[in-house]
Coordinates of C-alpha atoms and ligand atoms in Angstrom, one line a residue:
Chain K
M1 CA -67.0 -15.4 -92.1
F2 CA -63.8 -14.0 -90.5
Q3 CA -64.8 -15.3 -87.2
T4 CA -65.5 -18.9 -88.6
V5 CA -62.2 -19.0 -90.3
L6 CA -60.3 -17.9 -87.1
Q7 CA -62.2 -20.3 -85.1
S8 CA -61.7 -23.2 -87.4
L9 CA -58.0 -22.3 -87.8
N10 CA -57.5 -21.9 -84.1
L11 CA -58.9 -25.5 -83.8
G12 CA -56.5 -26.7 -86.4
F13 CA -53.6 -24.8 -84.5
L14 CA -54.4 -26.2 -81.2
K15 CA -54.1 -29.8 -82.7
A16 CA -50.7 -29.0 -84.2
L17 CA -49.7 -27.5 -80.9
Q18 CA -50.8 -30.8 -79.1
I19 CA -49.0 -32.9 -81.3
F20 CA -45.7 -30.6 -81.0
G21 CA -45.8 -30.7 -77.3
L22 CA -46.5 -34.3 -76.9
T23 CA -44.0 -35.2 -79.4
L24 CA -41.3 -33.3 -77.3
L25 CA -42.5 -34.8 -74.0
G26 CA -42.2 -38.5 -75.3
G27 CA -39.4 -37.7 -78.0
I28 CA -36.7 -36.3 -75.7
P29 CA -36.5 -38.9 -73.0
L30 CA -37.0 -41.6 -75.9
G31 CA -34.3 -40.3 -77.8
F32 CA -31.9 -40.5 -74.8
L33 CA -32.9 -44.1 -74.2
I34 CA -32.2 -44.7 -78.0
A35 CA -28.9 -42.8 -77.8
F36 CA -27.8 -45.0 -74.8
G37 CA -28.8 -48.2 -76.8
S38 CA -27.0 -47.0 -79.9
M39 CA -23.9 -46.6 -77.6
S40 CA -24.2 -49.8 -75.8
R41 CA -21.2 -52.1 -75.7
W42 CA -23.7 -55.0 -76.0
K43 CA -23.8 -55.7 -79.6
L44 CA -27.2 -57.4 -79.4
L45 CA -28.7 -54.1 -78.3
R46 CA -26.7 -51.5 -80.3
F47 CA -27.3 -53.1 -83.5
P48 CA -30.9 -53.5 -83.8
V49 CA -31.2 -50.0 -82.3
K50 CA -28.9 -48.5 -85.0
T51 CA -31.0 -50.4 -87.7
I52 CA -34.1 -48.9 -86.2
V53 CA -32.8 -45.6 -86.3
W54 CA -31.4 -45.8 -89.8
I55 CA -34.8 -46.9 -91.2
V56 CA -36.8 -44.4 -89.3
R57 CA -34.3 -41.4 -90.6
G58 CA -34.3 -42.8 -93.8
T59 CA -37.9 -43.0 -94.8
P60 CA -40.4 -40.1 -94.9
L61 CA -42.4 -39.3 -92.0
M62 CA -45.4 -39.2 -94.0
L63 CA -44.9 -43.0 -95.1
Q64 CA -44.5 -43.9 -91.4
L65 CA -47.7 -42.3 -90.5
L66 CA -49.7 -44.3 -93.1
I67 CA -48.0 -47.6 -92.1
I68 CA -48.3 -47.1 -88.4
Y69 CA -51.9 -46.1 -88.8
Y70 CA -53.2 -48.5 -91.4
G71 CA -50.6 -51.3 -90.8
P72 CA -51.9 -53.0 -87.8
G73 CA -55.5 -53.2 -89.2
I74 CA -54.5 -54.6 -92.7
L75 CA -51.6 -56.8 -91.7
L76 CA -52.8 -58.1 -88.6
G77 CA -56.5 -57.7 -89.0
N78 CA -56.8 -55.6 -85.8
N79 CA -56.9 -51.8 -86.0
I80 CA -55.3 -51.3 -82.6
W81 CA -55.9 -47.5 -83.1
G82 CA -59.6 -47.6 -83.3
G83 CA -61.3 -45.8 -86.2
S84 CA -62.3 -42.6 -84.2
T85 CA -60.8 -39.3 -84.3
G86 CA -58.8 -40.1 -81.1
G87 CA -57.3 -43.1 -82.5
R88 CA -56.0 -41.4 -85.4
F89 CA -54.4 -38.4 -83.2
T90 CA -53.1 -41.2 -81.0
A91 CA -51.4 -43.0 -83.9
A92 CA -50.0 -39.6 -85.1
V93 CA -48.7 -38.7 -81.7
V94 CA -46.9 -42.3 -81.5
T95 CA -45.5 -42.0 -85.1
F96 CA -44.1 -38.5 -84.5
I97 CA -42.6 -39.4 -80.9
F98 CA -40.9 -42.2 -82.5
N99 CA -39.7 -40.6 -85.6
Y100 CA -38.3 -37.6 -83.7
A101 CA -36.9 -39.8 -80.9
C102 CA -34.6 -41.3 -83.5
Y103 CA -33.3 -37.9 -84.8
F104 CA -33.0 -36.8 -81.1
S105 CA -31.0 -39.7 -80.3
E106 CA -28.4 -39.1 -83.0
I107 CA -28.0 -35.4 -81.9
F108 CA -27.6 -36.7 -78.2
R109 CA -25.3 -39.4 -79.2
G110 CA -23.1 -36.9 -81.0
G111 CA -23.4 -34.5 -77.9
I112 CA -22.3 -37.3 -75.4
Q113 CA -19.4 -38.7 -77.5
G114 CA -18.5 -35.0 -78.3
V115 CA -17.5 -34.5 -74.6
P116 CA -13.6 -35.1 -74.4
R117 CA -12.7 -38.5 -72.8
G118 CA -10.5 -36.3 -70.3
Q119 CA -13.6 -34.7 -68.7
R120 CA -14.7 -38.2 -67.7
E121 CA -11.1 -39.2 -66.6
A122 CA -10.9 -35.9 -64.7
G123 CA -14.1 -37.0 -62.7
Q124 CA -12.8 -40.5 -62.2
V125 CA -9.7 -39.5 -60.5
L126 CA -11.5 -37.2 -58.4
G127 CA -13.4 -40.3 -57.0
L128 CA -16.7 -39.4 -58.6
T129 CA -19.2 -42.2 -59.3
N130 CA -20.5 -42.7 -62.9
T131 CA -23.8 -41.2 -62.0
Q132 CA -21.9 -38.1 -60.5
I133 CA -20.0 -37.7 -63.6
F134 CA -22.9 -38.1 -65.9
F135 CA -24.9 -35.4 -64.2
K136 CA -22.3 -33.1 -62.8
V137 CA -19.7 -33.0 -65.4
T138 CA -21.0 -34.4 -68.9
L139 CA -24.6 -33.4 -68.9
M140 CA -24.2 -29.8 -68.8
Q141 CA -21.8 -29.9 -71.6
V142 CA -23.9 -32.1 -73.8
I143 CA -26.6 -29.7 -73.3
K144 CA -24.8 -26.7 -74.5
R145 CA -23.7 -28.8 -77.4
I146 CA -27.0 -30.0 -78.6
V147 CA -29.2 -27.0 -78.0
P148 CA -28.6 -25.4 -81.7
P149 CA -29.2 -28.8 -83.5
I150 CA -32.2 -29.7 -81.2
G151 CA -33.5 -26.2 -81.9
N152 CA -33.3 -27.1 -85.6
E153 CA -35.2 -29.9 -85.1
I154 CA -37.9 -28.5 -83.1
I155 CA -38.6 -26.0 -85.8
T156 CA -38.7 -28.5 -88.3
L157 CA -41.4 -30.3 -86.0
V158 CA -43.5 -27.2 -85.9
K159 CA -44.0 -27.4 -89.9
D160 CA -43.9 -31.3 -89.8
T161 CA -47.2 -31.5 -87.8
S162 CA -48.9 -30.5 -90.9
L163 CA -48.4 -34.1 -92.2
V164 CA -50.8 -35.6 -89.8
R165 CA -53.6 -34.7 -92.5
V166 CA -52.7 -37.9 -94.4
I167 CA -54.4 -39.9 -91.8
S168 CA -57.2 -37.4 -91.1
V169 CA -56.0 -35.7 -88.0
Y170 CA -57.2 -32.3 -88.8
E171 CA -54.5 -30.0 -88.1
I172 CA -54.4 -26.2 -89.2
I173 CA -53.7 -26.4 -93.0
W174 CA -56.5 -28.9 -93.5
N175 CA -58.7 -26.3 -91.7
G176 CA -57.6 -23.7 -94.0
E177 CA -57.9 -25.5 -97.1
K178 CA -61.5 -26.4 -96.6
F179 CA -62.3 -22.9 -97.3
I180 CA -61.1 -23.1 -100.7
K181 CA -64.0 -25.7 -101.5
S182 CA -66.6 -24.5 -99.3
A183 CA -66.2 -20.8 -99.8
G184 CA -63.8 -20.4 -102.7
I185 CA -61.4 -18.2 -100.6
I186 CA -57.6 -18.8 -100.3
W187 CA -56.7 -16.2 -97.8
P188 CA -57.2 -18.6 -94.7
L189 CA -54.2 -20.5 -96.2
F190 CA -52.2 -17.5 -96.1
F191 CA -53.3 -17.2 -92.5
T192 CA -52.2 -20.6 -91.5
G193 CA -48.8 -19.4 -92.9
L194 CA -48.9 -16.5 -90.4
Y195 CA -49.8 -19.1 -87.4
Y196 CA -46.7 -21.0 -88.2
L197 CA -44.3 -17.7 -88.9
L198 CA -45.4 -16.4 -85.3
F199 CA -44.9 -19.8 -83.6
S200 CA -41.6 -20.5 -84.9
G201 CA -40.5 -16.9 -84.5
L202 CA -41.6 -17.4 -80.9
L203 CA -39.6 -20.5 -80.5
T204 CA -36.5 -19.0 -82.3
L205 CA -36.7 -16.3 -79.7
L206 CA -36.8 -18.8 -76.8
L207 CA -33.9 -20.8 -78.1
G208 CA -31.8 -17.8 -78.8
W209 CA -32.1 -17.1 -75.2
I210 CA -31.3 -20.4 -73.9
E211 CA -28.1 -20.5 -76.1
K212 CA -27.2 -17.2 -74.6
K213 CA -27.8 -18.4 -71.0
L214 CA -25.3 -21.2 -71.8
D215 CA -22.8 -18.6 -73.0
Y216 CA -21.2 -18.4 -69.7
F217 CA -18.9 -21.3 -70.5
K218 CA -17.1 -22.7 -73.3
V219 CA -16.7 -26.2 -74.4
Chain Y
M1 CA 8.3 -48.5 -45.1
A2 CA 8.0 -47.5 -48.7
L3 CA 4.8 -45.2 -49.2
L4 CA 4.4 -46.3 -52.8
E5 CA 5.4 -49.7 -54.1
V6 CA 5.1 -50.8 -57.5
K7 CA 6.1 -54.2 -58.6
N8 CA 6.6 -55.5 -62.1
L9 CA 3.8 -53.6 -63.4
Q10 CA 2.6 -54.6 -67.1
K11 CA -0.1 -53.5 -69.2
S12 CA -0.9 -54.8 -72.9
F13 CA -3.5 -53.3 -75.3
G14 CA -4.4 -56.6 -77.2
E15 CA -1.2 -57.8 -78.8
L16 CA 0.6 -54.5 -77.9
E17 CA 2.9 -54.8 -74.7
V18 CA 3.2 -51.2 -73.5
L19 CA 4.6 -51.6 -70.2
K20 CA 6.7 -54.8 -69.8
G21 CA 7.5 -54.7 -66.1
I22 CA 7.9 -51.5 -64.0
S23 CA 9.2 -51.9 -60.6
F24 CA 9.9 -48.7 -58.3
S25 CA 9.3 -47.6 -54.7
M26 CA 9.2 -44.2 -53.2
E27 CA 9.3 -42.8 -49.4
Q28 CA 7.0 -40.2 -48.1
G29 CA 7.7 -36.7 -49.3
E30 CA 10.1 -38.0 -52.3
N31 CA 9.8 -36.6 -55.6
L32 CA 10.3 -38.9 -58.7
S33 CA 10.8 -37.7 -62.0
I34 CA 10.1 -39.9 -64.9
I35 CA 11.7 -39.1 -68.3
G36 CA 12.0 -41.0 -71.6
P37 CA 11.1 -41.0 -75.3
S38 CA 7.8 -40.6 -76.9
G39 CA 5.7 -43.7 -76.8
G40 CA 7.7 -45.3 -74.1
G41 CA 4.9 -46.0 -71.7
K42 CA 5.1 -42.9 -69.2
T43 CA 1.5 -41.7 -69.6
T44 CA 0.1 -45.5 -69.5
L45 CA 2.1 -46.1 -66.3
L46 CA 0.4 -43.2 -64.7
R47 CA -3.1 -44.2 -66.0
C48 CA -2.6 -47.5 -64.7
L49 CA -1.3 -46.3 -61.5
N50 CA -4.8 -44.2 -61.2
F51 CA -6.7 -46.9 -62.4
L52 CA -7.8 -45.3 -65.7
E53 CA -6.5 -48.4 -67.3
I54 CA -6.3 -51.8 -65.4
P55 CA -2.9 -53.4 -65.3
T56 CA -2.4 -56.9 -67.0
G57 CA 0.2 -57.7 -64.5
G58 CA 2.1 -56.7 -61.4
S59 CA 1.0 -55.1 -58.1
I60 CA 0.6 -51.6 -56.6
A61 CA 0.8 -51.0 -52.8
V62 CA 0.5 -48.0 -50.9
G63 CA 1.9 -47.7 -47.1
G64 CA 2.3 -51.6 -47.3
R65 CA -1.4 -52.2 -48.3
T66 CA -1.9 -53.6 -51.6
L67 CA -4.4 -51.7 -53.4
F68 CA -4.0 -53.9 -56.7
D69 CA -2.5 -57.3 -57.6
A70 CA -3.3 -58.8 -60.9
S71 CA -2.3 -62.3 -59.8
D72 CA -5.2 -62.1 -57.3
A73 CA -8.0 -63.3 -59.4
K74 CA -10.9 -61.5 -57.6
T75 CA -12.0 -58.7 -59.7
V76 CA -12.0 -55.2 -58.3
S77 CA -15.3 -53.7 -58.0
E78 CA -16.0 -50.3 -59.2
R79 CA -16.6 -49.2 -55.8
E80 CA -13.2 -50.3 -54.7
I81 CA -11.4 -48.8 -57.5
R82 CA -12.8 -45.4 -56.7
R83 CA -11.8 -45.6 -53.1
N84 CA -8.1 -46.7 -54.4
R85 CA -8.0 -43.8 -56.5
L86 CA -8.5 -41.4 -53.7
H87 CA -5.1 -42.3 -52.6
F88 CA -3.5 -40.7 -55.5
G89 CA -4.2 -37.3 -57.6
L90 CA -3.5 -36.9 -61.2
V91 CA -2.7 -33.8 -63.0
F92 CA -3.3 -33.9 -66.9
Q93 CA -1.3 -32.7 -69.5
N94 CA -4.2 -30.9 -71.0
F95 CA -5.6 -29.7 -67.7
N96 CA -9.1 -31.3 -68.2
L97 CA -10.8 -28.5 -66.1
F98 CA -14.5 -28.8 -66.2
P99 CA -15.4 -25.7 -68.4
Q100 CA -19.0 -25.2 -66.9
Y101 CA -17.5 -24.5 -63.4
T102 CA -15.5 -21.5 -61.9
A103 CA -12.1 -22.2 -60.9
L104 CA -13.3 -22.5 -57.2
E105 CA -16.2 -24.7 -58.2
N106 CA -13.7 -27.1 -60.0
V107 CA -11.4 -27.3 -56.9
A108 CA -14.7 -27.9 -54.6
L109 CA -16.7 -30.3 -56.8
A110 CA -15.5 -33.6 -55.4
L111 CA -15.2 -32.4 -51.9
K112 CA -18.8 -31.1 -51.9
L113 CA -20.1 -34.4 -53.6
Q114 CA -18.3 -36.4 -50.9
A115 CA -19.8 -34.0 -48.3
K116 CA -23.5 -34.6 -49.8
S117 CA -23.1 -38.5 -49.5
E118 CA -22.2 -38.3 -46.2
A119 CA -24.1 -35.5 -44.7
G120 CA -27.3 -35.4 -46.7
N121 CA -29.1 -32.2 -47.1
G122 CA -30.0 -29.5 -44.9
A123 CA -28.2 -26.8 -42.8
A124 CA -25.3 -28.8 -41.7
R125 CA -24.6 -29.3 -45.4
K126 CA -24.6 -25.8 -45.9
E127 CA -22.1 -25.0 -43.3
I128 CA -19.9 -27.8 -44.6
N129 CA -20.0 -26.4 -48.3
A130 CA -19.0 -23.0 -46.8
R131 CA -16.1 -24.5 -45.1
I132 CA -15.3 -26.4 -48.2
D133 CA -15.3 -23.1 -50.2
A134 CA -13.0 -21.3 -47.8
Q135 CA -10.6 -24.3 -47.8
C136 CA -10.6 -24.3 -51.7
A137 CA -10.3 -20.6 -51.9
E138 CA -7.2 -20.8 -49.8
L139 CA -5.7 -23.7 -51.9
L140 CA -6.2 -21.3 -55.0
G141 CA -4.4 -18.6 -53.0
R142 CA -1.5 -21.1 -52.5
V143 CA -1.2 -21.7 -56.3
G144 CA -1.4 -17.9 -56.9
L145 CA -4.9 -17.8 -58.1
G146 CA -6.6 -16.2 -54.9
D147 CA -8.0 -13.5 -57.1
K148 CA -9.4 -15.6 -59.9
L149 CA -11.8 -17.7 -57.8
D150 CA -14.9 -16.8 -60.0
F151 CA -13.2 -17.1 -63.4
Y152 CA -14.2 -19.9 -65.8
P153 CA -11.5 -21.8 -67.3
H154 CA -11.9 -20.2 -70.8
Q155 CA -11.2 -17.0 -69.0
L156 CA -7.8 -18.2 -67.6
S157 CA -4.6 -18.6 -69.5
G158 CA -3.2 -22.2 -69.9
G159 CA -0.6 -21.7 -67.1
Q160 CA -3.5 -20.6 -64.7
Q161 CA -5.7 -23.4 -65.8
Q162 CA -3.1 -26.0 -64.9
R163 CA -2.7 -24.3 -61.5
V164 CA -6.3 -24.7 -61.0
A165 CA -6.0 -28.4 -61.9
I166 CA -3.3 -28.7 -59.4
A167 CA -5.4 -27.1 -56.8
R168 CA -8.1 -29.4 -57.7
A169 CA -6.1 -32.6 -57.3
L170 CA -4.6 -31.0 -53.9
A171 CA -8.1 -30.6 -52.5
L172 CA -8.7 -34.3 -51.9
R173 CA -5.4 -34.6 -50.0
P174 CA -3.9 -37.4 -52.3
E175 CA -0.8 -39.3 -50.6
V176 CA 0.9 -39.3 -53.9
L177 CA 0.3 -36.6 -56.6
F178 CA 1.1 -37.7 -60.2
F179 CA 1.8 -35.2 -63.1
D180 CA 1.8 -36.1 -66.8
E181 CA 3.9 -33.4 -68.6
P182 CA 2.1 -30.7 -66.8
T183 CA 3.8 -28.0 -69.0
S184 CA 3.8 -29.7 -72.4
A185 CA 0.6 -28.1 -73.5
L186 CA 1.9 -24.5 -72.4
D187 CA 3.5 -21.8 -74.3
P188 CA 7.0 -21.6 -73.0
E189 CA 6.7 -18.2 -71.2
L190 CA 3.7 -19.9 -69.0
T191 CA 5.7 -23.1 -68.1
G192 CA 7.5 -21.2 -65.3
E193 CA 4.5 -20.1 -63.1
V194 CA 3.5 -24.1 -63.1
L195 CA 6.9 -25.3 -62.2
R196 CA 7.3 -22.8 -59.6
V197 CA 4.0 -24.3 -57.9
I198 CA 5.5 -27.8 -58.3
R199 CA 8.7 -27.0 -57.0
K200 CA 6.8 -25.4 -53.9
L201 CA 5.0 -28.5 -53.4
A202 CA 8.2 -30.2 -53.5
E203 CA 9.8 -28.1 -50.7
E204 CA 6.6 -28.7 -48.5
K205 CA 7.6 -32.5 -49.0
M206 CA 4.4 -33.4 -51.1
T207 CA 5.1 -36.9 -52.4
M208 CA 5.0 -36.5 -56.3
V209 CA 5.8 -38.4 -59.3
I210 CA 6.4 -36.0 -62.6
V211 CA 6.5 -37.3 -66.0
T212 CA 8.4 -34.4 -67.7
H213 CA 10.4 -33.3 -70.7
E214 CA 11.9 -30.4 -68.5
M215 CA 15.3 -32.0 -67.8
G216 CA 16.6 -29.1 -65.9
F217 CA 13.7 -29.1 -63.5
A218 CA 13.9 -32.7 -63.1
E219 CA 17.4 -32.7 -62.4
A220 CA 16.9 -29.7 -59.8
V221 CA 13.9 -30.9 -57.8
S222 CA 13.8 -34.9 -58.0
D223 CA 15.1 -37.3 -55.5
Q224 CA 14.9 -40.3 -57.8
V225 CA 14.7 -40.3 -61.6
L226 CA 13.3 -43.2 -64.0
F227 CA 14.4 -43.3 -67.4
I228 CA 11.7 -45.3 -69.3
D229 CA 12.1 -46.7 -72.8
G230 CA 10.1 -49.3 -74.7
G231 CA 8.0 -50.1 -71.6
L232 CA 10.8 -51.0 -69.2
I233 CA 13.0 -48.8 -66.8
A234 CA 16.2 -48.4 -68.6
E235 CA 18.1 -46.1 -66.0
Q236 CA 17.0 -45.4 -62.4
G237 CA 18.9 -43.6 -59.8
S238 CA 19.5 -40.2 -58.3
P239 CA 19.3 -37.2 -60.6
E240 CA 23.2 -37.0 -60.4
Q241 CA 23.6 -40.5 -61.7
V242 CA 20.9 -40.3 -64.5
F243 CA 21.9 -37.1 -65.8
R244 CA 25.4 -36.6 -65.1
N245 CA 26.7 -40.3 -65.3
P246 CA 24.3 -42.1 -67.3
Q247 CA 25.1 -46.0 -67.6
S248 CA 22.9 -47.1 -70.5
E249 CA 23.7 -46.0 -74.0
R250 CA 19.8 -45.3 -74.7
T251 CA 19.9 -42.9 -71.7
R252 CA 23.0 -41.0 -73.2
Q253 CA 21.6 -40.8 -76.5
F254 CA 18.1 -39.5 -75.2
L255 CA 19.6 -36.7 -72.9
G256 CA 22.1 -36.0 -75.8
S257 CA 18.9 -34.9 -77.9
Y258 CA 18.1 -32.4 -75.2
R259 CA 21.6 -30.9 -75.1
Ligands
ATP1 N1 -5.7 -47.0 -75.2 C1 -4.5 -47.6 -76.0 N2 -4.7 -48.5 -76.9 C2 -3.8 -49.0 -77.5 N3 -2.4 -48.5 -77.5 C3 -2.2 -47.5 -76.5 C4 -3.4 -47.0 -75.8 N4 -2.7 -46.1 -74.9 C5 -1.3 -46.0 -75.4 N5 -1.2 -46.9 -76.3 C6 0.1 -47.1 -77.0 O1 1.1 -47.3 -75.9 C7 2.4 -46.7 -76.1 C8 2.7 -46.0 -75.1 O2 2.1 -44.8 -75.0 P1 2.2 -43.5 -73.7 O3 1.3 -42.6 -74.2 O4 2.1 -44.3 -72.6 O5 3.8 -43.0 -74.1 P2 4.4 -41.7 -73.5 O6 5.6 -42.5 -73.0 O7 3.5 -41.1 -72.5 O8 4.7 -41.0 -74.9 P3 4.8 -39.3 -74.8 O9 6.2 -38.8 -74.4 O10 4.7 -39.1 -76.3 O11 3.6 -38.7 -74.1 C9 2.2 -46.0 -77.7 O12 2.8 -46.9 -78.5 C10 0.8 -45.9 -77.6 O13 0.4 -45.9 -78.8
MG2 MG1 2.5 -39.5 -72.5

């Protein structure tokens, strides 16, 4: 029994990890793009971007999963995701990337705007190009500022992966819960909790280590 | 020929006319001090001269070559502005050192980036960088910080930070070095070390423009003094003239508030 449960939980955890990894991989660059969009001088870009960010951050991720997955099929009569397991997984990842990118973008924007104007100007009077100023002056200060809040989002993301079950992507909690019905046991659910604790504990250590690495300067 | 010639420089922010026509010129090796009440436009003037703001009127020429002319309709490109800036250096009131770099790295950054775009990568560049480091370390030595090369800004006092900022500006060998109230952000006991560095530069005939509230210092080191009030030069002359025998009532009032 124990073996069966562990195998099942491992499978579920692997799904969760995939969603976690892909969300970071896609969400961080997309978040930067959205951040620049929301800071654009060009109103026609800034306004829609800010509206989208507001909508995404103002509604539950679970609702977004349902709408993104079922919406195209019902509204357009064309289920772009396909009905398969893979299709549901893709829909989940796309939703997560988009949702987290919006949260990240706000953090990036705060981080970029938080760098004092004088830093940029000091670079300008030294004859640096805008690209040099971004990469050699601003970026490191932005990174230092955003590591703690991004860390919080990342820890939240670990736990948010459990939401994908609403569109039947079988992550770890679903895999634990099924043993209640099939075998009348609840300890697998407690075990899922351990997986989360271990993984978020590991991430917390990693994030703490990064923060410490950045301690050599103050902003 | 004048090294720097500023003619009828104007700057408005929307409706607000901050500079209403500033003209002055200075020779190589000259030291010009700018004094005046808060809000008079001193900082705006320095920012315009360093192209951090684009003037709305007037012209700026260096060594007889016009860098900027507002009446010349062609818009200046980003690239051109960047090249123009290299004639000048600016030391900010609040230093604006890059916090993630050591004192030496702060001073060397711009030179290394220049070398990178010229020399590319590889062994040659390594050698160039080593030379830049040596040169910048020497500069830091000249401002009395030879033993602080590897200190980060937060490990330095305000006076030391400002001296690093001066070295950073000097590294690019500007033709004119501008200071915007270089000691205003410092505790009184730290102003002396910065003023001493500036005085030494004056003795070495560095061409400098210094916005300052240190009247005694301005009187002692400058060759020419501008009193700017309400976006205009209200008084202009040698330190003796401006400080000992001011012509305008406004100048007398202002100087009176410092006695
Ligand atoms: N970017 C800006 N937008 C609008 N107004 C500005 C801007 N920069 C400066 N001003 C205004 O221009 C005027 C002159 O400011 P400036 O900073 O040049 O004065 P200052 O002589 O340097 O004063 P202080 O001695 O206090 O440093 C002020 O009224 C200020 O509010
Ligand atoms: Mg000022």
